[in-house]
PDB file of C-alpha atoms in Angstrom:
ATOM      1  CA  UNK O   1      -7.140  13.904 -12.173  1.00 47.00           C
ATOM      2  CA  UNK O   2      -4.015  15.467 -13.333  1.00 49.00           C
ATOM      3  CA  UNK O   3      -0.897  13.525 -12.128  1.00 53.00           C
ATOM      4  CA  UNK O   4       1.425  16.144 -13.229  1.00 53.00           C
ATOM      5  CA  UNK O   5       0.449  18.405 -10.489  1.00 63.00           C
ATOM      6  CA  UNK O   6       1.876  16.476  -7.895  1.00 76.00           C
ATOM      7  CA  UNK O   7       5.462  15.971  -6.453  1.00 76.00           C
ATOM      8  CA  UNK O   8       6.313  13.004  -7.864  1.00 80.00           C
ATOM      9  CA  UNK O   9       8.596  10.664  -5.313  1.00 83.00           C
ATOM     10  CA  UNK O  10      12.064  10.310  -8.332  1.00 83.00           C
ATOM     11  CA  UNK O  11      11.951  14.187  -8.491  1.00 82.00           C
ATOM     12  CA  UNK O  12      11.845  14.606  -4.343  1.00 80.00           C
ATOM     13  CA  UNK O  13      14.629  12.126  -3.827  1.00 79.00           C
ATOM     14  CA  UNK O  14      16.343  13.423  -6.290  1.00 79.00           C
ATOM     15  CA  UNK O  15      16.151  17.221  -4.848  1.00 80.00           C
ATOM     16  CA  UNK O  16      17.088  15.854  -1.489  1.00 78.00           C
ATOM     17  CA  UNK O  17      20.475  13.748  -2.396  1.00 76.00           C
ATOM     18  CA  UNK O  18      21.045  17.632  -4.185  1.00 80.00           C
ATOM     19  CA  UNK O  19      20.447  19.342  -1.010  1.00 79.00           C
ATOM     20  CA  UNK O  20      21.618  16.663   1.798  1.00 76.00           C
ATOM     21  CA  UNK O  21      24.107  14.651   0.196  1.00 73.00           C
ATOM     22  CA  UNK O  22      24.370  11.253   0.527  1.00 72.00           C
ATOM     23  CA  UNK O  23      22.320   9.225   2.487  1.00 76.00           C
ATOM     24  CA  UNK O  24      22.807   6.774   5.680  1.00 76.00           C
ATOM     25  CA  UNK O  25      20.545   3.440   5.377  1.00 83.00           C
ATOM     26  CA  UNK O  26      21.651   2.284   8.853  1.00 86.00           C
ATOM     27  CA  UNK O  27      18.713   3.343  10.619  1.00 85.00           C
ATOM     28  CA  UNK O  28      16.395   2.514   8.127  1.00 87.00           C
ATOM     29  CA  UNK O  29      18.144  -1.112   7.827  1.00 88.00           C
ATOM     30  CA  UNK O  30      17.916  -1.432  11.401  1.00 90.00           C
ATOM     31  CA  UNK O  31      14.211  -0.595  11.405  1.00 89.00           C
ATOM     32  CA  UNK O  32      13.038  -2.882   8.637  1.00 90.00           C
ATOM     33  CA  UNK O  33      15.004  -6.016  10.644  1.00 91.00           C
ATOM     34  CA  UNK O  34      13.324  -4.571  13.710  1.00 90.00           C
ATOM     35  CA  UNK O  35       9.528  -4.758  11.874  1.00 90.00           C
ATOM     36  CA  UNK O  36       9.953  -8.064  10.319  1.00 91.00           C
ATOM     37  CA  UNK O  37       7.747  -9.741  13.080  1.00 92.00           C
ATOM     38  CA  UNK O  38       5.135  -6.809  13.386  1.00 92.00           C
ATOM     39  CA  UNK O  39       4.649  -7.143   9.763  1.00 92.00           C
ATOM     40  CA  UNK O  40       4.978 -10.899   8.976  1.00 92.00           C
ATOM     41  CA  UNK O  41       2.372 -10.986  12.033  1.00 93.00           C
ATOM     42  CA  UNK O  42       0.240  -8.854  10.024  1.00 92.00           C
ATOM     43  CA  UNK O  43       0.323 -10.527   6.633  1.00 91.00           C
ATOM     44  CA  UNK O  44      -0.683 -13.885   8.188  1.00 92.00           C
ATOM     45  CA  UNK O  45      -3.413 -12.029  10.216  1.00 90.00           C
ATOM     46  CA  UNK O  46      -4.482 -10.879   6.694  1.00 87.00           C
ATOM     47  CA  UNK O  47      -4.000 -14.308   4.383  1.00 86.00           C
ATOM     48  CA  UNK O  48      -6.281 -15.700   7.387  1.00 85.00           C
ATOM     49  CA  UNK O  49      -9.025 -13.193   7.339  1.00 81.00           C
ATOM     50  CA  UNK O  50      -8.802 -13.135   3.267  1.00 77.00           C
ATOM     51  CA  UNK O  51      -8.963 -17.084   2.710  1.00 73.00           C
ATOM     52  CA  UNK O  52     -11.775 -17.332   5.633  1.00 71.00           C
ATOM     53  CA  UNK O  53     -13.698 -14.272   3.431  1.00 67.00           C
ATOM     54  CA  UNK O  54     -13.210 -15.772   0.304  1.00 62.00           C
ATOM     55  CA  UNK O  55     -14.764 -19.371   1.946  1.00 62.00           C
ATOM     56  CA  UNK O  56     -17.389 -17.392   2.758  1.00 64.00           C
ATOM     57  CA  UNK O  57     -18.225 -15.851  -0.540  1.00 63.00           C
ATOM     58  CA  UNK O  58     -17.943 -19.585  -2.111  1.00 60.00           C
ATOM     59  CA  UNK O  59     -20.933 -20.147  -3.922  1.00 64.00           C
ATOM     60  CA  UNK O  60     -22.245 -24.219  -5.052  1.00 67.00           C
ATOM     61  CA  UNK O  61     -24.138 -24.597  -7.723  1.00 67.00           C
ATOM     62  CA  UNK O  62     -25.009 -27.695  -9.855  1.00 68.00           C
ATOM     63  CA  UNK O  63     -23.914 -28.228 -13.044  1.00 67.00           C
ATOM     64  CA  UNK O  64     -27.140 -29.795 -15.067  1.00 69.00           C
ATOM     65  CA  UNK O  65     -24.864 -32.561 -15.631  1.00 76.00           C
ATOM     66  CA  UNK O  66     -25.410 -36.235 -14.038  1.00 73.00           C
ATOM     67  CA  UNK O  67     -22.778 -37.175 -11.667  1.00 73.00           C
ATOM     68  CA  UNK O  68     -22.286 -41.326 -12.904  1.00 74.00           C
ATOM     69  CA  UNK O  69     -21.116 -42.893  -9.674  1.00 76.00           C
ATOM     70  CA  UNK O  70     -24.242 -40.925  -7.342  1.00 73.00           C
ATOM     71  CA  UNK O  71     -26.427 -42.237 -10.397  1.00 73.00           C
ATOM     72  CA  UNK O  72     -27.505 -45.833  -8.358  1.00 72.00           C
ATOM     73  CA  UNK O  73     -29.197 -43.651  -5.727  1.00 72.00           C
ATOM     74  CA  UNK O  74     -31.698 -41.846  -8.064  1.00 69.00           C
ATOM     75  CA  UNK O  75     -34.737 -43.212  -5.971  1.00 70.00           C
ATOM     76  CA  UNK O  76     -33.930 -42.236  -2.979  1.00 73.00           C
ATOM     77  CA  UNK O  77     -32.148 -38.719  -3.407  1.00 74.00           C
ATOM     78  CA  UNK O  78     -32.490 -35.796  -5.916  1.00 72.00           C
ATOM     79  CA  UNK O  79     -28.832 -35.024  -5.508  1.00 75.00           C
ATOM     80  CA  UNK O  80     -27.251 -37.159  -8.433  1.00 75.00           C
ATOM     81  CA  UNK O  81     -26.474 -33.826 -10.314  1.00 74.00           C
ATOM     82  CA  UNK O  82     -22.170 -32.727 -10.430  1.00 76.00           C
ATOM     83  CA  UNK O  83     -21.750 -29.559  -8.228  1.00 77.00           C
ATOM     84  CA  UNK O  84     -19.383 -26.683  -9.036  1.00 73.00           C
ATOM     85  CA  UNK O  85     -17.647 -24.392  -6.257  1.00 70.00           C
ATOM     86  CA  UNK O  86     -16.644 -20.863  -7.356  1.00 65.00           C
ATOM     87  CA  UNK O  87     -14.640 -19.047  -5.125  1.00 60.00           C
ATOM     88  CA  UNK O  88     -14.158 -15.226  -5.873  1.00 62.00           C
ATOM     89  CA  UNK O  89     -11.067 -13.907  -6.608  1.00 64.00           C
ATOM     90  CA  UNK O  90     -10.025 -11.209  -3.872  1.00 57.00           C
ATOM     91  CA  UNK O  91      -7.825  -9.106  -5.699  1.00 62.00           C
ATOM     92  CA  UNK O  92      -9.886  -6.044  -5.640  1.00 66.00           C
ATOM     93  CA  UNK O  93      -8.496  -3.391  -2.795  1.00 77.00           C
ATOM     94  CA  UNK O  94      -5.764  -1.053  -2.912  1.00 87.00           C
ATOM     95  CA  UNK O  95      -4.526   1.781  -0.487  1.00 89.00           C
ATOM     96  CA  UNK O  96      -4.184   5.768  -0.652  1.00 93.00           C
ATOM     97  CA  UNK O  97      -2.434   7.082   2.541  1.00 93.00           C
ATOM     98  CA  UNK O  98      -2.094  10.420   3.449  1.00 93.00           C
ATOM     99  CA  UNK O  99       0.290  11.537   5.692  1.00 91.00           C
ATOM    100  CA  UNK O 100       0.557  15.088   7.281  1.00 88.00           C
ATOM    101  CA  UNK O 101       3.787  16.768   6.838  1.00 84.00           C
ATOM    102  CA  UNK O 102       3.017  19.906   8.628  1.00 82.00           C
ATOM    103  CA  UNK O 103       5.126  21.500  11.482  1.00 81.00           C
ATOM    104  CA  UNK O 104       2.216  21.102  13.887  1.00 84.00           C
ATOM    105  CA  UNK O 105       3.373  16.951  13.219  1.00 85.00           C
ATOM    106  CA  UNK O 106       6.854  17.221  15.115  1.00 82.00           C
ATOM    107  CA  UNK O 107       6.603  15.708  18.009  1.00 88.00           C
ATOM    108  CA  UNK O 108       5.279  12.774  16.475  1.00 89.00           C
ATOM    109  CA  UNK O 109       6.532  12.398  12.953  1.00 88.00           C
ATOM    110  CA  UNK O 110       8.930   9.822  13.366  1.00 88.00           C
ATOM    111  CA  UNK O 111       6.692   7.224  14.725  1.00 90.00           C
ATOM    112  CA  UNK O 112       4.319   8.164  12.219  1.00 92.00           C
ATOM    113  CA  UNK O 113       6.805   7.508   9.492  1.00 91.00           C
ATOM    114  CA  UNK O 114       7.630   4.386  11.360  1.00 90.00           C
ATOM    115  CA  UNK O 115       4.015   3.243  11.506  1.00 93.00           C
ATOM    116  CA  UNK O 116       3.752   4.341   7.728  1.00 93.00           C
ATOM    117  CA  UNK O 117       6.597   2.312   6.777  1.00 92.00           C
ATOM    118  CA  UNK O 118       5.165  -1.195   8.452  1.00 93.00           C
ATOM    119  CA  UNK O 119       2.001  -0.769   6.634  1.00 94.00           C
ATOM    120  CA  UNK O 120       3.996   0.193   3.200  1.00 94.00           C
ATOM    121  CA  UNK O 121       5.844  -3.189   3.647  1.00 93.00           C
ATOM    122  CA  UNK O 122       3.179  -5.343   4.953  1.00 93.00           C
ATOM    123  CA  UNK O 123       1.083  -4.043   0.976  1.00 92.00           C
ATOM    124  CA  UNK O 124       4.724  -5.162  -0.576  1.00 92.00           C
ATOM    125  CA  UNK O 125       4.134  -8.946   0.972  1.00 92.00           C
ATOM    126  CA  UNK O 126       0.407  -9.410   0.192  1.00 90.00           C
ATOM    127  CA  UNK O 127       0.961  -7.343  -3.370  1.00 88.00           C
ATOM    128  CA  UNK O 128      -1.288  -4.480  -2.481  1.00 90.00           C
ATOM    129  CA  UNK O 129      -0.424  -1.614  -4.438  1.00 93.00           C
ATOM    130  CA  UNK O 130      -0.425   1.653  -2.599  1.00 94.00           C
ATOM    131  CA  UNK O 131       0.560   4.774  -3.037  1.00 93.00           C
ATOM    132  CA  UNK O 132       1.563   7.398  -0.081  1.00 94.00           C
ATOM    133  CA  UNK O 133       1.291  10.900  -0.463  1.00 91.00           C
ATOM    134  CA  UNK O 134       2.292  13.541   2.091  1.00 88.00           C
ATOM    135  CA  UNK O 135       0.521  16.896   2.038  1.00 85.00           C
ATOM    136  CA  UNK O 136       1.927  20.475   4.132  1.00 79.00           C
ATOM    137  CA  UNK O 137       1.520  23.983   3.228  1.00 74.00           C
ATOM    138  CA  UNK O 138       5.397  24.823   4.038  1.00 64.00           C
ATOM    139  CA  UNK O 139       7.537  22.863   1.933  1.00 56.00           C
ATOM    140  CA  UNK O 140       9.653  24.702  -0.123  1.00 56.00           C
ATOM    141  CA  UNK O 141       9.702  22.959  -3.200  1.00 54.00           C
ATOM    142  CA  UNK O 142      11.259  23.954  -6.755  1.00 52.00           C
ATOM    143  CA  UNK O 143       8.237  22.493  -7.754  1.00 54.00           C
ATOM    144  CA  UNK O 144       5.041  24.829  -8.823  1.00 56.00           C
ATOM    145  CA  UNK O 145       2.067  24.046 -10.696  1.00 58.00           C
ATOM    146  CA  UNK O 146       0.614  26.752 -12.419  1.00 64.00           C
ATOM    147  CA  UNK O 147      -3.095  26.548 -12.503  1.00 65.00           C
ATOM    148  CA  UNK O 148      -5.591  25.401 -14.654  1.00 71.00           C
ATOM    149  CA  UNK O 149      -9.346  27.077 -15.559  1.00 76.00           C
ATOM    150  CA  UNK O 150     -11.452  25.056 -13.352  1.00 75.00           C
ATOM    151  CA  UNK O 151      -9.092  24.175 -10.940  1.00 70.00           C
ATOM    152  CA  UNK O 152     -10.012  24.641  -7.164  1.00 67.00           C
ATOM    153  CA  UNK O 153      -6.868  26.831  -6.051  1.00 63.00           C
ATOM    154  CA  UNK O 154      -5.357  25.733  -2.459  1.00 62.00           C
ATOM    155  CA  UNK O 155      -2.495  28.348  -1.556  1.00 63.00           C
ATOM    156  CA  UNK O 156      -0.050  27.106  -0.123  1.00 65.00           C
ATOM    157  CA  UNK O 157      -0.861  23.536  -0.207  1.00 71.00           C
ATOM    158  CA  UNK O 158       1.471  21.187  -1.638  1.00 76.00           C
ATOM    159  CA  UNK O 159       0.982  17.272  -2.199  1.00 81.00           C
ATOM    160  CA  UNK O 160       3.920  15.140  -2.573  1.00 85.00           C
ATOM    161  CA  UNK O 161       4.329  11.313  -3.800  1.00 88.00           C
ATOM    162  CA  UNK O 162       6.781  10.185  -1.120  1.00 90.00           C
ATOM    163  CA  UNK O 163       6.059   6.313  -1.829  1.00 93.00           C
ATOM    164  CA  UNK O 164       4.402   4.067  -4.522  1.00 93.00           C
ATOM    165  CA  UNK O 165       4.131   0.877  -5.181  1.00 92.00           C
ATOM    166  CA  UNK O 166       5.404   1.478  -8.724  1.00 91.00           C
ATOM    167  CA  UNK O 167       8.827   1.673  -7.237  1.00 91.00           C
ATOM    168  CA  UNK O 168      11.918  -0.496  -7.610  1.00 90.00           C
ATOM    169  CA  UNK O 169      13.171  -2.250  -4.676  1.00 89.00           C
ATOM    170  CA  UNK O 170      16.355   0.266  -5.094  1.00 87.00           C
ATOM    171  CA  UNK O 171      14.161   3.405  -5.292  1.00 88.00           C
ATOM    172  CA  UNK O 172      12.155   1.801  -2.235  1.00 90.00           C
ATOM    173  CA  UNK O 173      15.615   1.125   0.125  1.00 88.00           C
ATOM    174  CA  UNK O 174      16.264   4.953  -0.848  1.00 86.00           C
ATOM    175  CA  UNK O 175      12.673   6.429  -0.020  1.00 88.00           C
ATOM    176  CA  UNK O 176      12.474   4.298   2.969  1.00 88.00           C
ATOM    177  CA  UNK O 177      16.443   5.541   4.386  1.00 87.00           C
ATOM    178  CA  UNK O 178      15.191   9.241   3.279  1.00 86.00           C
ATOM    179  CA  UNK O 179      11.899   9.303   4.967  1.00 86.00           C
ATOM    180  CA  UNK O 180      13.611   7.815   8.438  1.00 85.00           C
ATOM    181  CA  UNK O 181      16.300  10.187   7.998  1.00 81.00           C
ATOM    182  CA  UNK O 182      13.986  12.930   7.189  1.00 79.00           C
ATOM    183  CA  UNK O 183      11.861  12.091  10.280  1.00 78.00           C
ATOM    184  CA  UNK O 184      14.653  11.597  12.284  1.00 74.00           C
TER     185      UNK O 184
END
């Protein structure tokens, strides 16, 4: 997959501190303090649900090896072997979100961005990386991609990188004030 043909989120930001100025982090500041408990709530919902999965998954399994001090009960139980737990390590998930930046979204983009942001932050606490993309077919964008043999063509459709989990917490303050401003 070629990485090159997509908006990436330092060029966007850039473009829009060109075209908009400077920015206003007041609302965005106000919204992160305001989803603190929605998504501390939801990071202890998940460490539950991931240690109780992980318990689960534990597997016990004996060693080969003679455990000395269950050794005096040898005629009267086969169990005088050491036992190992392994627990699985549960660092295998990520997330892709999509999120549709087309006029038809209006009405409702701001609590969508809103919604977007809590679950971008929540992945930030439990160290899931994720990266957010935001597709449309009317964005003007200095941006073009010129196409490649084999390519499937989509006029018209443009995909942006709006947040990653590659960013900086600076770059992330910035994304986060532009995309509430934005959807504002």
């Amino acid at each position: 997959f070629d990485t090159s043909r997509i908006y990436d989120y330092k060029k966007l930001y850039a473009d829009y501190v060109e075209e908009c100025g400077s920015l206003n982090f007041k609302h965005y500041i106000k919204f992160k303090k305001e989803s603190n408990k929605v998504v501390s709530y939801l990071v202890k919902e998940f460490e539950l649900r991931k240690n109780a999965s992980q318990l689960k998954r534990a597997s016990t399994a004996k060693t080969g090896e003679l455990n000395m001090s269950k050794i005096y009960g040898y005629q009267l139980t086969d169990d005088i072997f050491k036992k190992v737990t392994t627990v699985p390590n549960g660092k295998s998930h990520g997330l892709v979100l999509f999120l549709d930046w087309s006029g038809s979204m209006h009405n409702h983009i701001e609590n969508t961005v809103k919604q977007l942001i809590n679950l971008v932050m929540f992945c930030k606490k439990v160290n899931i990386p994720f990266e957010v993309y935001a597709f449309t077919s009317k964005y003007d964008m200095p941006y073009s991609p010129k196409p490649v043999v084999g390519d499937i063509q989509l006029y018209g459709f443009k995909l942006i990188n709006m947040l990653s989990s590659k960013m900086s917490a600076q770059e992330f303050l910035y994304a986060g004030s532009a995309l509430v401003s934005m959807a504002h």
